[in-house]
Amino acid sequence: MAPHHDIAVVGYGPTGLAAASLLGRLGHRVVVCERWTALYGLPRLTHIDDETARTVQAAGDVEEALRDSSPCEYLWVNGKGETLVRIPATPDGPMGYPDHISMYQPDVEQAIDKRLRGYGTVDVRQGWAVTGLDQDDDGVTLRLCGWNTETSCADGPRDEVRARYVIAADGSRSGVRELLGVEREDFGFNESWVNIDTEWLRPQPPEFAYGTQYCDPARGHMTINIGTTRQRFEFAVLPGETREEMTAPETAWRLLRDYHDLGPDDVRITRQLVYGFEARIATRWRTGRVFLAGDAAHTMPPYLGQGACSGIRDATNLAWKLHLVLGGLAPDALLDTYESERRPHVTALTHMAIGLGKVANTHDVEAAAARDAAFFAGKVPPPPPFPPLSGGVLRKEAGTPVGTLTPQGRVRLADGRTGRLDDLTGYGFTLVTAEDSTAALGPERLARLERLGCAMVALDTVDDLDGQHREYLYLLGAVAYVARPDFVLFGTAVDSTDLCALVDDLDAALSGASGTVGAAV
Ligand SMILES: Cc1cc2nc3c(=O)[nH]c(=O)nc-3n(C[C@H](O)[C@H](O)[C@H](O)COP(=O)(O)OP(=O)(O)OC[C@H]3O[C@@H](n4cnc5c(N)ncnc54)[C@H](O)[C@@H]3O)c2cc1C
C-alpha cells in the first residue's frame, strides 16, 4: 500500500507539535496521532530558552504563544535563606528573545496547534493511540486504537495510517520505542518531587515574580512564576513519604503554609502531582523509517529547564532533513545525522542537569555546608555554555564557530517590510552576505540555492535595524554565512571565491557527495 502521508507524528506534546507544524509549513502531508482527545491544557514545563522561542516563532504565532510570559530571573538560596547565586533576567538577546523565559505552556501549544491547522496539510487525529507498527521499503503502517479517556485504555475502534517516515514523540514511556525494542541508557539519577501548580487569587507578590531554588538539605524545594498570574511550587519527596500522601490536598496546603506562608486566600491549587525525575537516553534514535524524538529519546531532570527545549531541538533538526529527503534534494543518509548531531548535545545537557540537581538537592548537611562556602567564596563557576554541534551537516572550518547558533535581529527589506529576520526570510536556509553577491555566485549556484529554498539577505540592500547581522559578520571575520533552518551556523566565507566554495560545500554536504555529511569538524 502506498503511503498516504509523508510523515506521521506520534504524540502531540511540545515535540510533536513543533515537528508537525514545521513539516506542515514546509508543505508536507502530516498525520498526527495523539491518544488524548484534546490538548492537555495544563503546564508541565514553565521555562523555555531563546532558541526555543525562535522555533515557536517558526511554528506558531509567537506573540500569542508568549502572551503571559516574562523574562526569568533565578535565585538560589541555601537552607537558611542566604543567597548562593542570583541569575538576573536578560533583555532580548541575539536570538531576538530573552535567554530564559517563563511562559504558560498551554498558550504555546494552542498557538502552534492553531497555526498548523491552518496549513491544510496536517491531519490531527486526537483520541487515537498507536498500538502497533510495521515498516517496509516504502513506508510505515501505524495501527491505531481509539483511546478511552475514562479508563485510560486503548479499547475503541481500530484504524491504520501509513506514512513514509514516523516521528515518535510519544513521551518518556514511549510505546513506539518499546515496539521497536529500543533500550535506554540509565544515568542513575532518580528523585521524586511533588509539583503544586496554583493561580494567584491576589496580585502576585514581588518575591514570587521569579524562580527560587531552595537548596535546603532538609528538603529541597523551588518555586517559579508561570507568567504573571500563576505560580508553581515543587518539593522533594523525602524517604518514607508516599505518593498517596504527597498528592493529598492537605499535604499541599501544609507545604504551602510551612514554606511560603500561603493559604487558600492567596492561591487556588490547579494541579498536584508527583513526578519521578530521571535521566535516560535511548540507545538508538533511528530504526529504519522511525525516529525517536523528545522524551521518547531522552529524559533529564528539570533543573536546567531543558527537557522540552531539547525535544523541540530534535523536531527542528528532523524537520528540515526530512523535508530535503522527501523532496529528493538529499539522500536518506542525511537522516542519520539527526542522531549524530543531537545525541552529543543532549547528553551534555543531561550531565549538566544532573550536576545542578546534585548541587541543589543534596541531603548531606556537610556537603551542603561545603557547597554554601564555595558559593560564598565565589569558587563555583557558572555552568558552561551549551556545546556547539560537533559533527554532521557543518562546513569544515578552522577557527569559526560553525555548529553554534546564528542571530536573529530586526530588519527592514527594500520593499519596506519590517520585522524579525526569520519572519521576513521564511523557514529554511539563509545566506547572509555583506553585499549583493548574485553576480559572484552566478546563475548555476543561484539556481541550486533556489531549489534548496535558501533565502538570501544582502546587508547592503536590507536595513539591519539593530546592526546585529553586520556585527555578527564582523565577529566571524567573514563576508557571508549560511544558517541552517534550525538556526545553526553551517559555514562562513571570507571573500567571494570562498562564498562560491561555501555554496558548493553546502550542496556537497547535503547530497553526501563529498562525504562531508556526518564528518566531524
Ligand atoms: C516537573 C517538570 C518540570 C519541567 N519543566 C521543564 C521546563 O521548565 N522546561 C523544559 O524545557 N522542560 C521541562 N520539563 C520537561 C518537559 O516537560 C518534557 O521534556 C516535555 O514535556 C517532553 O515533550 P514531548 O513532546 O517529547 O513528550 P510529552 O510532553 O510527554 O508528550 C507525549 C505525548 O504523546 C502522547 N502519547 C503517548 N503514547 C501515545 C501513543 N501510544 N499513541 C498516541 N499518543 C501517545 C501523550 O499522550 C502525550 O501527549 C519538565 C518536566 C517535569 C516533569
mmCIF file of C-alpha atoms in Angstrom, residues 108-458:
data_model
loop_
_atom_site.group_PDB
_atom_site.id
_atom_site.type_symbol
_atom_site.label_atom_id
_atom_site.label_comp_id
_atom_site.label_asym_id
_atom_site.label_seq_id
_atom_site.Cartn_x
_atom_site.Cartn_y
_atom_site.Cartn_z
ATOM 1 C CA VAL A 108 2.343 27.956 23.445
ATOM 2 C CA GLU A 109 0.634 24.693 22.483
ATOM 3 C CA GLN A 110 -2.580 26.417 21.414
ATOM 4 C CA ALA A 111 -0.669 28.904 19.254
ATOM 5 C CA ILE A 112 1.181 26.104 17.444
ATOM 6 C CA ASP A 113 -1.962 23.964 17.133
ATOM 7 C CA LYS A 114 -3.862 26.896 15.618
ATOM 8 C CA ARG A 115 -1.117 27.664 13.116
ATOM 9 C CA LEU A 116 -0.644 24.090 11.909
ATOM 10 C CA ARG A 117 -4.362 23.504 11.403
ATOM 11 C CA GLY A 118 -4.302 26.471 9.033
ATOM 12 C CA TYR A 119 -1.823 24.762 6.677
ATOM 13 C CA GLY A 120 -4.468 22.344 5.443
ATOM 14 C CA THR A 121 -1.929 19.534 5.075
ATOM 15 C CA VAL A 122 -1.800 18.389 8.699
ATOM 16 C CA ASP A 123 -4.394 15.856 9.832
ATOM 17 C CA VAL A 124 -4.573 15.876 13.642
ATOM 18 C CA ARG A 125 -6.117 12.649 14.893
ATOM 19 C CA GLN A 126 -6.729 13.123 18.604
ATOM 20 C CA GLY A 127 -8.237 10.252 20.575
ATOM 21 C CA TRP A 128 -6.161 7.638 18.752
ATOM 22 C CA ALA A 129 -3.389 5.641 20.388
ATOM 23 C CA VAL A 130 -0.707 3.976 18.300
ATOM 24 C CA THR A 131 -0.648 0.325 19.305
ATOM 25 C CA GLY A 132 1.473 -1.296 16.620
ATOM 26 C CA LEU A 133 3.651 -0.654 13.595
ATOM 27 C CA ASP A 134 5.089 -2.402 10.558
ATOM 28 C CA GLN A 135 7.620 -0.960 8.215
ATOM 29 C CA ASP A 136 8.792 -1.908 4.742
ATOM 30 C CA ASP A 137 10.904 -0.352 2.000
ATOM 31 C CA ASP A 138 8.280 2.292 1.160
ATOM 32 C CA GLY A 139 6.884 3.370 4.470
ATOM 33 C CA VAL A 140 5.449 2.592 7.867
ATOM 34 C CA THR A 141 1.953 1.415 8.771
ATOM 35 C CA LEU A 142 0.787 2.515 12.213
ATOM 36 C CA ARG A 143 -2.015 0.573 13.880
ATOM 37 C CA LEU A 144 -4.352 2.832 15.836
ATOM 38 C CA CYS A 145 -6.902 2.147 18.506
ATOM 39 C CA GLY A 146 -9.463 4.588 19.885
ATOM 40 C CA TRP A 147 -8.444 5.904 23.319
ATOM 41 C CA ASN A 148 -10.883 5.778 26.180
ATOM 42 C CA THR A 149 -10.214 8.845 28.328
ATOM 43 C CA GLU A 150 -12.271 7.488 31.225
ATOM 44 C CA THR A 151 -10.355 4.234 31.577
ATOM 45 C CA SER A 152 -7.067 5.485 30.027
ATOM 46 C CA CYS A 153 -7.106 2.420 27.782
ATOM 47 C CA ALA A 154 -6.892 1.859 24.048
ATOM 48 C CA ASP A 155 -10.072 -0.159 23.654
ATOM 49 C CA GLY A 156 -12.013 1.743 20.970
ATOM 50 C CA PRO A 157 -12.354 1.293 17.214
ATOM 51 C CA ARG A 158 -9.339 0.319 15.143
ATOM 52 C CA ASP A 159 -7.750 2.046 12.180
ATOM 53 C CA GLU A 160 -4.468 2.337 10.325
ATOM 54 C CA VAL A 161 -2.419 5.178 8.878
ATOM 55 C CA ARG A 162 0.543 4.925 6.581
ATOM 56 C CA ALA A 163 3.416 7.353 6.119
ATOM 57 C CA ARG A 164 6.864 7.386 4.578
ATOM 58 C CA TYR A 165 8.513 8.314 7.874
ATOM 59 C CA VAL A 166 7.420 8.371 11.510
ATOM 60 C CA ILE A 167 8.481 10.700 14.301
ATOM 61 C CA ALA A 168 7.750 9.028 17.629
ATOM 62 C CA ALA A 169 7.283 11.909 20.074
ATOM 63 C CA ASP A 170 5.189 9.844 22.451
ATOM 64 C CA GLY A 171 6.927 10.790 25.668
ATOM 65 C CA SER A 172 9.204 9.135 28.189
ATOM 66 C CA ARG A 173 7.195 5.922 28.347
ATOM 67 C CA SER A 174 7.122 5.749 24.543
ATOM 68 C CA GLY A 175 5.143 2.751 23.330
ATOM 69 C CA VAL A 176 6.766 3.124 19.911
ATOM 70 C CA ARG A 177 10.210 2.820 21.489
ATOM 71 C CA GLU A 178 9.015 -0.352 23.165
ATOM 72 C CA LEU A 179 7.576 -1.724 19.918
ATOM 73 C CA LEU A 180 10.966 -1.143 18.297
ATOM 74 C CA GLY A 181 12.742 -2.901 21.163
ATOM 75 C CA VAL A 182 14.989 0.097 21.874
ATOM 76 C CA GLU A 183 16.554 0.206 25.346
ATOM 77 C CA ARG A 184 17.606 3.311 27.248
ATOM 78 C CA GLU A 185 20.886 4.041 28.967
ATOM 79 C CA ASP A 186 20.146 4.972 32.577
ATOM 80 C CA PHE A 187 22.371 7.707 34.025
ATOM 81 C CA GLY A 188 21.369 6.663 37.532
ATOM 82 C CA PHE A 189 19.501 9.794 38.584
ATOM 83 C CA ASN A 190 16.264 9.216 40.487
ATOM 84 C CA GLU A 191 14.325 11.741 42.528
ATOM 85 C CA SER A 192 10.647 12.242 43.259
ATOM 86 C CA TRP A 193 9.149 15.704 43.593
ATOM 87 C CA VAL A 194 5.613 16.846 44.214
ATOM 88 C CA ASN A 195 4.504 19.548 41.861
ATOM 89 C CA ILE A 196 1.832 22.009 43.019
ATOM 90 C CA ASP A 197 0.518 24.404 40.369
ATOM 91 C CA THR A 198 -1.508 27.378 41.537
ATOM 92 C CA GLU A 199 -3.227 30.540 40.371
ATOM 93 C CA TRP A 200 -2.933 33.746 42.367
ATOM 94 C CA LEU A 201 -6.148 34.992 43.947
ATOM 95 C CA ARG A 202 -4.443 38.344 44.538
ATOM 96 C CA PRO A 203 -1.702 40.196 42.664
ATOM 97 C CA GLN A 204 1.478 38.126 42.534
ATOM 98 C CA PRO A 205 3.729 39.309 45.394
ATOM 99 C CA PRO A 206 7.076 40.633 44.062
ATOM 100 C CA GLU A 207 9.083 37.937 45.905
ATOM 101 C CA PHE A 208 7.327 35.315 43.738
ATOM 102 C CA ALA A 209 7.928 37.053 40.406
ATOM 103 C CA TYR A 210 10.994 34.910 39.664
ATOM 104 C CA GLY A 211 12.323 31.401 40.181
ATOM 105 C CA THR A 212 13.841 30.428 43.525
ATOM 106 C CA GLN A 213 15.628 27.153 44.158
ATOM 107 C CA TYR A 214 15.823 26.400 47.884
ATOM 108 C CA CYS A 215 18.918 24.211 48.301
ATOM 109 C CA ASP A 216 17.863 23.013 51.735
ATOM 110 C CA PRO A 217 19.368 19.683 52.820
ATOM 111 C CA ALA A 218 16.258 19.091 54.978
ATOM 112 C CA ARG A 219 14.021 19.265 51.869
ATOM 113 C CA GLY A 220 14.948 20.769 48.521
ATOM 114 C CA HIS A 221 12.164 22.856 47.058
ATOM 115 C CA MET A 222 11.561 25.534 44.476
ATOM 116 C CA THR A 223 9.014 27.989 43.197
ATOM 117 C CA ILE A 224 8.736 29.693 39.834
ATOM 118 C CA ASN A 225 6.306 32.159 38.357
ATOM 119 C CA ILE A 226 4.366 30.965 35.338
ATOM 120 C CA GLY A 227 3.891 34.285 33.648
ATOM 121 C CA THR A 228 2.296 36.800 35.982
ATOM 122 C CA THR A 229 -0.836 35.098 37.292
ATOM 123 C CA ARG A 230 0.292 31.582 38.110
ATOM 124 C CA GLN A 231 2.897 30.020 40.377
ATOM 125 C CA ARG A 232 4.466 26.580 40.543
ATOM 126 C CA PHE A 233 5.783 25.078 43.769
ATOM 127 C CA GLU A 234 7.843 21.887 43.863
ATOM 128 C CA PHE A 235 9.007 19.949 46.905
ATOM 129 C CA ALA A 236 11.366 16.985 47.024
ATOM 130 C CA VAL A 237 9.635 13.860 48.302
ATOM 131 C CA LEU A 238 11.608 12.572 51.294
ATOM 132 C CA PRO A 239 12.391 8.926 52.056
ATOM 133 C CA GLY A 240 9.343 7.347 53.709
ATOM 134 C CA GLU A 241 6.842 9.782 52.132
ATOM 135 C CA THR A 242 4.365 8.053 49.835
ATOM 136 C CA ARG A 243 2.890 9.200 46.543
ATOM 137 C CA GLU A 244 -0.575 8.959 48.076
ATOM 138 C CA GLU A 245 0.380 11.203 50.987
ATOM 139 C CA MET A 246 2.125 13.734 48.728
ATOM 140 C CA THR A 247 -0.856 14.073 46.388
ATOM 141 C CA ALA A 248 -3.351 14.615 49.220
ATOM 142 C CA PRO A 249 -4.723 18.219 49.174
ATOM 143 C CA GLU A 250 -3.942 18.698 52.873
ATOM 144 C CA THR A 251 -0.264 17.969 52.151
ATOM 145 C CA ALA A 252 -0.183 20.720 49.525
ATOM 146 C CA TRP A 253 -1.729 23.246 51.906
ATOM 147 C CA ARG A 254 0.642 22.192 54.708
ATOM 148 C CA LEU A 255 3.702 22.633 52.457
ATOM 149 C CA LEU A 256 2.496 25.964 51.083
ATOM 150 C CA ARG A 257 1.786 27.244 54.609
ATOM 151 C CA ASP A 258 5.006 25.930 56.205
ATOM 152 C CA TYR A 259 7.373 27.004 53.433
ATOM 153 C CA HIS A 260 5.690 30.101 51.989
ATOM 154 C CA ASP A 261 3.010 31.194 54.452
ATOM 155 C CA LEU A 262 0.366 30.835 51.741
ATOM 156 C CA GLY A 263 -3.172 29.550 52.138
ATOM 157 C CA PRO A 264 -6.490 29.238 50.292
ATOM 158 C CA ASP A 265 -6.995 33.026 50.402
ATOM 159 C CA ASP A 266 -3.777 33.510 48.438
ATOM 160 C CA VAL A 267 -3.791 30.828 45.752
ATOM 161 C CA ARG A 268 -6.036 28.262 44.120
ATOM 162 C CA ILE A 269 -4.426 24.865 43.502
ATOM 163 C CA THR A 270 -4.910 23.768 39.893
ATOM 164 C CA ARG A 271 -2.865 20.563 39.931
ATOM 165 C CA GLN A 272 -0.895 18.427 42.347
ATOM 166 C CA LEU A 273 1.198 15.579 41.035
ATOM 167 C CA VAL A 274 4.277 13.546 41.971
ATOM 168 C CA TYR A 275 6.919 13.335 39.222
ATOM 169 C CA GLY A 276 9.849 10.968 39.037
ATOM 170 C CA PHE A 277 12.935 12.787 37.739
ATOM 171 C CA GLU A 278 15.211 10.511 35.751
ATOM 172 C CA ALA A 279 17.988 10.750 33.179
ATOM 173 C CA ARG A 280 17.865 8.230 30.357
ATOM 174 C CA ILE A 281 18.847 8.245 26.721
ATOM 175 C CA ALA A 282 17.670 5.748 24.110
ATOM 176 C CA THR A 283 20.473 3.615 22.723
ATOM 177 C CA ARG A 284 19.197 4.045 19.146
ATOM 178 C CA TRP A 285 17.173 7.001 17.831
ATOM 179 C CA ARG A 286 16.513 5.683 14.341
ATOM 180 C CA THR A 287 15.065 2.321 13.414
ATOM 181 C CA GLY A 288 14.546 2.216 9.668
ATOM 182 C CA ARG A 289 11.956 4.876 8.928
ATOM 183 C CA VAL A 290 11.053 5.619 12.532
ATOM 184 C CA PHE A 291 12.776 8.322 14.600
ATOM 185 C CA LEU A 292 12.501 8.760 18.356
ATOM 186 C CA ALA A 293 12.291 12.395 19.438
ATOM 187 C CA GLY A 294 11.790 14.378 22.627
ATOM 188 C CA ASP A 295 11.248 12.492 25.860
ATOM 189 C CA ALA A 296 10.871 9.278 23.858
ATOM 190 C CA ALA A 297 14.588 9.609 23.010
ATOM 191 C CA HIS A 298 15.906 11.294 26.169
ATOM 192 C CA THR A 299 14.819 12.500 29.574
ATOM 193 C CA MET A 300 16.702 14.651 32.037
ATOM 194 C CA PRO A 301 15.830 16.137 35.438
ATOM 195 C CA PRO A 302 14.256 19.605 35.033
ATOM 196 C CA TYR A 303 16.946 21.586 36.910
ATOM 197 C CA LEU A 304 18.145 23.139 33.649
ATOM 198 C CA GLY A 305 14.633 23.624 32.203
ATOM 199 C CA GLN A 306 15.855 21.933 29.025
ATOM 200 C CA GLY A 307 13.790 18.737 28.597
ATOM 201 C CA ALA A 308 11.185 20.178 26.268
ATOM 202 C CA CYS A 309 13.668 22.630 24.738
ATOM 203 C CA SER A 310 15.748 19.589 23.747
ATOM 204 C CA GLY A 311 12.702 17.815 22.298
ATOM 205 C CA ILE A 312 11.879 20.908 20.263
ATOM 206 C CA ARG A 313 15.509 20.966 19.061
ATOM 207 C CA ASP A 314 15.006 17.369 17.887
ATOM 208 C CA ALA A 315 11.916 18.483 15.976
ATOM 209 C CA THR A 316 13.715 21.360 14.252
ATOM 210 C CA ASN A 317 16.665 19.128 13.393
ATOM 211 C CA LEU A 318 14.489 16.398 11.896
ATOM 212 C CA ALA A 319 12.009 18.668 10.095
ATOM 213 C CA TRP A 320 14.380 20.229 7.587
ATOM 214 C CA LYS A 321 16.230 16.986 6.967
ATOM 215 C CA LEU A 322 13.005 15.088 6.288
ATOM 216 C CA HIS A 323 11.926 17.947 4.024
ATOM 217 C CA LEU A 324 15.057 17.647 1.872
ATOM 218 C CA VAL A 325 14.920 13.851 1.720
ATOM 219 C CA LEU A 326 11.198 13.769 0.902
ATOM 220 C CA GLY A 327 11.755 16.417 -1.769
ATOM 221 C CA GLY A 328 14.551 14.403 -3.387
ATOM 222 C CA LEU A 329 17.100 17.095 -2.514
ATOM 223 C CA ALA A 330 19.188 14.866 -0.232
ATOM 224 C CA PRO A 331 19.735 11.139 0.206
ATOM 225 C CA ASP A 332 18.172 9.177 3.039
ATOM 226 C CA ALA A 333 21.647 9.076 4.678
ATOM 227 C CA LEU A 334 21.131 12.735 5.673
ATOM 228 C CA LEU A 335 18.647 11.469 8.248
ATOM 229 C CA ASP A 336 21.426 9.569 10.044
ATOM 230 C CA THR A 337 22.908 12.928 11.018
ATOM 231 C CA TYR A 338 19.840 13.549 13.224
ATOM 232 C CA GLU A 339 21.158 11.282 15.945
ATOM 233 C CA SER A 340 24.833 12.048 15.361
ATOM 234 C CA GLU A 341 24.129 15.769 15.796
ATOM 235 C CA ARG A 342 21.560 15.654 18.565
ATOM 236 C CA ARG A 343 22.846 12.877 20.831
ATOM 237 C CA PRO A 344 26.124 14.546 21.973
ATOM 238 C CA HIS A 345 24.268 17.824 22.591
ATOM 239 C CA VAL A 346 21.521 16.308 24.689
ATOM 240 C CA THR A 347 23.997 14.072 26.532
ATOM 241 C CA ALA A 348 25.999 17.143 27.563
ATOM 242 C CA LEU A 349 22.834 18.905 28.758
ATOM 243 C CA THR A 350 21.751 15.811 30.672
ATOM 244 C CA HIS A 351 25.068 15.758 32.556
ATOM 245 C CA MET A 352 24.685 19.474 33.292
ATOM 246 C CA ALA A 353 21.140 18.955 34.617
ATOM 247 C CA ILE A 354 22.285 16.061 36.808
ATOM 248 C CA GLY A 355 25.171 18.173 38.100
ATOM 249 C CA LEU A 356 22.820 21.030 39.007
ATOM 250 C CA GLY A 357 20.473 18.584 40.710
ATOM 251 C CA LYS A 358 23.284 17.241 42.874
ATOM 252 C CA VAL A 359 24.218 20.771 43.933
ATOM 253 C CA ALA A 360 20.626 21.872 44.559
ATOM 254 C CA ASN A 361 19.234 18.845 46.309
ATOM 255 C CA THR A 362 21.848 17.243 48.494
ATOM 256 C CA HIS A 363 20.600 15.804 51.801
ATOM 257 C CA ASP A 364 24.124 15.643 53.165
ATOM 258 C CA VAL A 365 24.401 18.517 55.668
ATOM 259 C CA GLU A 366 28.214 18.663 55.485
ATOM 260 C CA ALA A 367 28.221 18.601 51.697
ATOM 261 C CA ALA A 368 25.593 21.384 51.718
ATOM 262 C CA ALA A 369 27.763 23.483 54.076
ATOM 263 C CA ALA A 370 30.813 22.971 51.822
ATOM 264 C CA ARG A 371 28.685 23.936 48.807
ATOM 265 C CA ASP A 372 27.487 27.114 50.548
ATOM 266 C CA ALA A 373 31.059 28.035 51.488
ATOM 267 C CA ALA A 374 32.197 27.547 47.886
ATOM 268 C CA PHE A 375 29.384 29.800 46.634
ATOM 269 C CA PHE A 376 30.146 32.482 49.230
ATOM 270 C CA ALA A 377 33.851 32.362 48.294
ATOM 271 C CA GLY A 378 32.944 32.790 44.603
ATOM 272 C CA LYS A 379 34.502 29.430 43.811
ATOM 273 C CA VAL A 380 31.532 27.927 41.951
ATOM 274 C CA PRO A 381 31.940 28.609 38.241
ATOM 275 C CA PRO A 382 28.791 29.264 36.208
ATOM 276 C CA PRO A 383 27.593 26.326 34.100
ATOM 277 C CA PRO A 384 29.462 26.158 30.784
ATOM 278 C CA PRO A 385 27.705 27.350 27.615
ATOM 279 C CA PHE A 386 25.785 24.708 25.706
ATOM 280 C CA PRO A 387 28.099 22.830 23.354
ATOM 281 C CA PRO A 388 28.076 23.540 19.625
ATOM 282 C CA LEU A 389 27.149 20.763 17.233
ATOM 283 C CA SER A 390 30.365 18.882 16.717
ATOM 284 C CA GLY A 391 29.627 16.864 13.609
ATOM 285 C CA GLY A 392 27.023 16.423 10.921
ATOM 286 C CA VAL A 393 25.980 18.961 8.316
ATOM 287 C CA LEU A 394 28.622 21.559 9.019
ATOM 288 C CA ARG A 395 31.355 23.010 6.858
ATOM 289 C CA LYS A 396 34.836 22.064 7.939
ATOM 290 C CA GLU A 397 36.352 25.358 9.010
ATOM 291 C CA ALA A 398 39.171 26.169 11.362
ATOM 292 C CA GLY A 399 38.606 28.915 13.899
ATOM 293 C CA THR A 400 34.974 29.774 13.131
ATOM 294 C CA PRO A 401 32.025 28.902 15.360
ATOM 295 C CA VAL A 402 30.286 26.504 12.959
ATOM 296 C CA GLY A 403 27.731 24.481 14.872
ATOM 297 C CA THR A 404 26.688 27.404 17.106
ATOM 298 C CA LEU A 405 23.537 29.473 16.734
ATOM 299 C CA THR A 406 23.226 32.411 14.359
ATOM 300 C CA PRO A 407 21.500 35.620 15.449
ATOM 301 C CA GLN A 408 18.108 36.996 14.546
ATOM 302 C CA GLY A 409 17.848 40.784 14.549
ATOM 303 C CA ARG A 410 15.159 43.053 13.168
ATOM 304 C CA VAL A 411 15.480 44.098 9.536
ATOM 305 C CA ARG A 412 13.725 46.305 7.018
ATOM 306 C CA LEU A 413 13.575 44.957 3.489
ATOM 307 C CA ALA A 414 13.853 47.088 0.358
ATOM 308 C CA ASP A 415 10.061 46.868 -0.067
ATOM 309 C CA GLY A 416 9.587 48.421 3.388
ATOM 310 C CA ARG A 417 8.538 45.288 5.258
ATOM 311 C CA THR A 418 9.989 45.383 8.760
ATOM 312 C CA GLY A 419 10.263 42.665 11.374
ATOM 313 C CA ARG A 420 12.298 39.841 12.834
ATOM 314 C CA LEU A 421 14.648 38.304 10.280
ATOM 315 C CA ASP A 422 13.011 34.854 10.244
ATOM 316 C CA ASP A 423 9.549 36.301 9.704
ATOM 317 C CA LEU A 424 10.764 38.020 6.559
ATOM 318 C CA THR A 425 13.041 35.315 5.155
ATOM 319 C CA GLY A 426 10.724 32.362 5.826
ATOM 320 C CA TYR A 427 11.631 28.995 7.271
ATOM 321 C CA GLY A 428 14.671 27.453 5.612
ATOM 322 C CA PHE A 429 18.347 28.004 4.870
ATOM 323 C CA THR A 430 19.530 31.624 4.843
ATOM 324 C CA LEU A 431 22.565 33.038 3.119
ATOM 325 C CA VAL A 432 23.533 36.361 4.668
ATOM 326 C CA THR A 433 26.092 38.403 2.730
ATOM 327 C CA ALA A 434 27.684 41.793 3.396
ATOM 328 C CA GLU A 435 26.736 42.872 -0.098
ATOM 329 C CA ASP A 436 24.724 41.645 -3.025
ATOM 330 C CA SER A 437 26.542 38.570 -4.338
ATOM 331 C CA THR A 438 24.311 37.383 -7.137
ATOM 332 C CA ALA A 439 26.908 38.210 -9.775
ATOM 333 C CA ALA A 440 29.689 36.474 -7.846
ATOM 334 C CA LEU A 441 27.614 33.346 -7.346
ATOM 335 C CA GLY A 442 26.442 33.054 -10.949
ATOM 336 C CA PRO A 443 23.210 31.539 -12.269
ATOM 337 C CA GLU A 444 24.017 27.876 -11.610
ATOM 338 C CA ARG A 445 24.724 28.324 -7.897
ATOM 339 C CA LEU A 446 21.776 30.687 -7.545
ATOM 340 C CA ALA A 447 19.533 28.036 -9.094
ATOM 341 C CA ARG A 448 20.837 25.462 -6.591
ATOM 342 C CA LEU A 449 20.171 27.809 -3.690
ATOM 343 C CA GLU A 450 16.673 28.450 -5.002
ATOM 344 C CA ARG A 451 15.968 24.711 -5.279
ATOM 345 C CA LEU A 452 17.025 24.423 -1.667
ATOM 346 C CA GLY A 453 14.640 27.227 -0.722
ATOM 347 C CA CYS A 454 17.559 29.256 0.613
ATOM 348 C CA ALA A 455 16.683 32.887 1.419
ATOM 349 C CA MET A 456 19.315 35.472 0.504
ATOM 350 C CA VAL A 457 19.865 38.536 2.636
ATOM 351 C CA ALA A 458 22.342 41.121 1.332
#
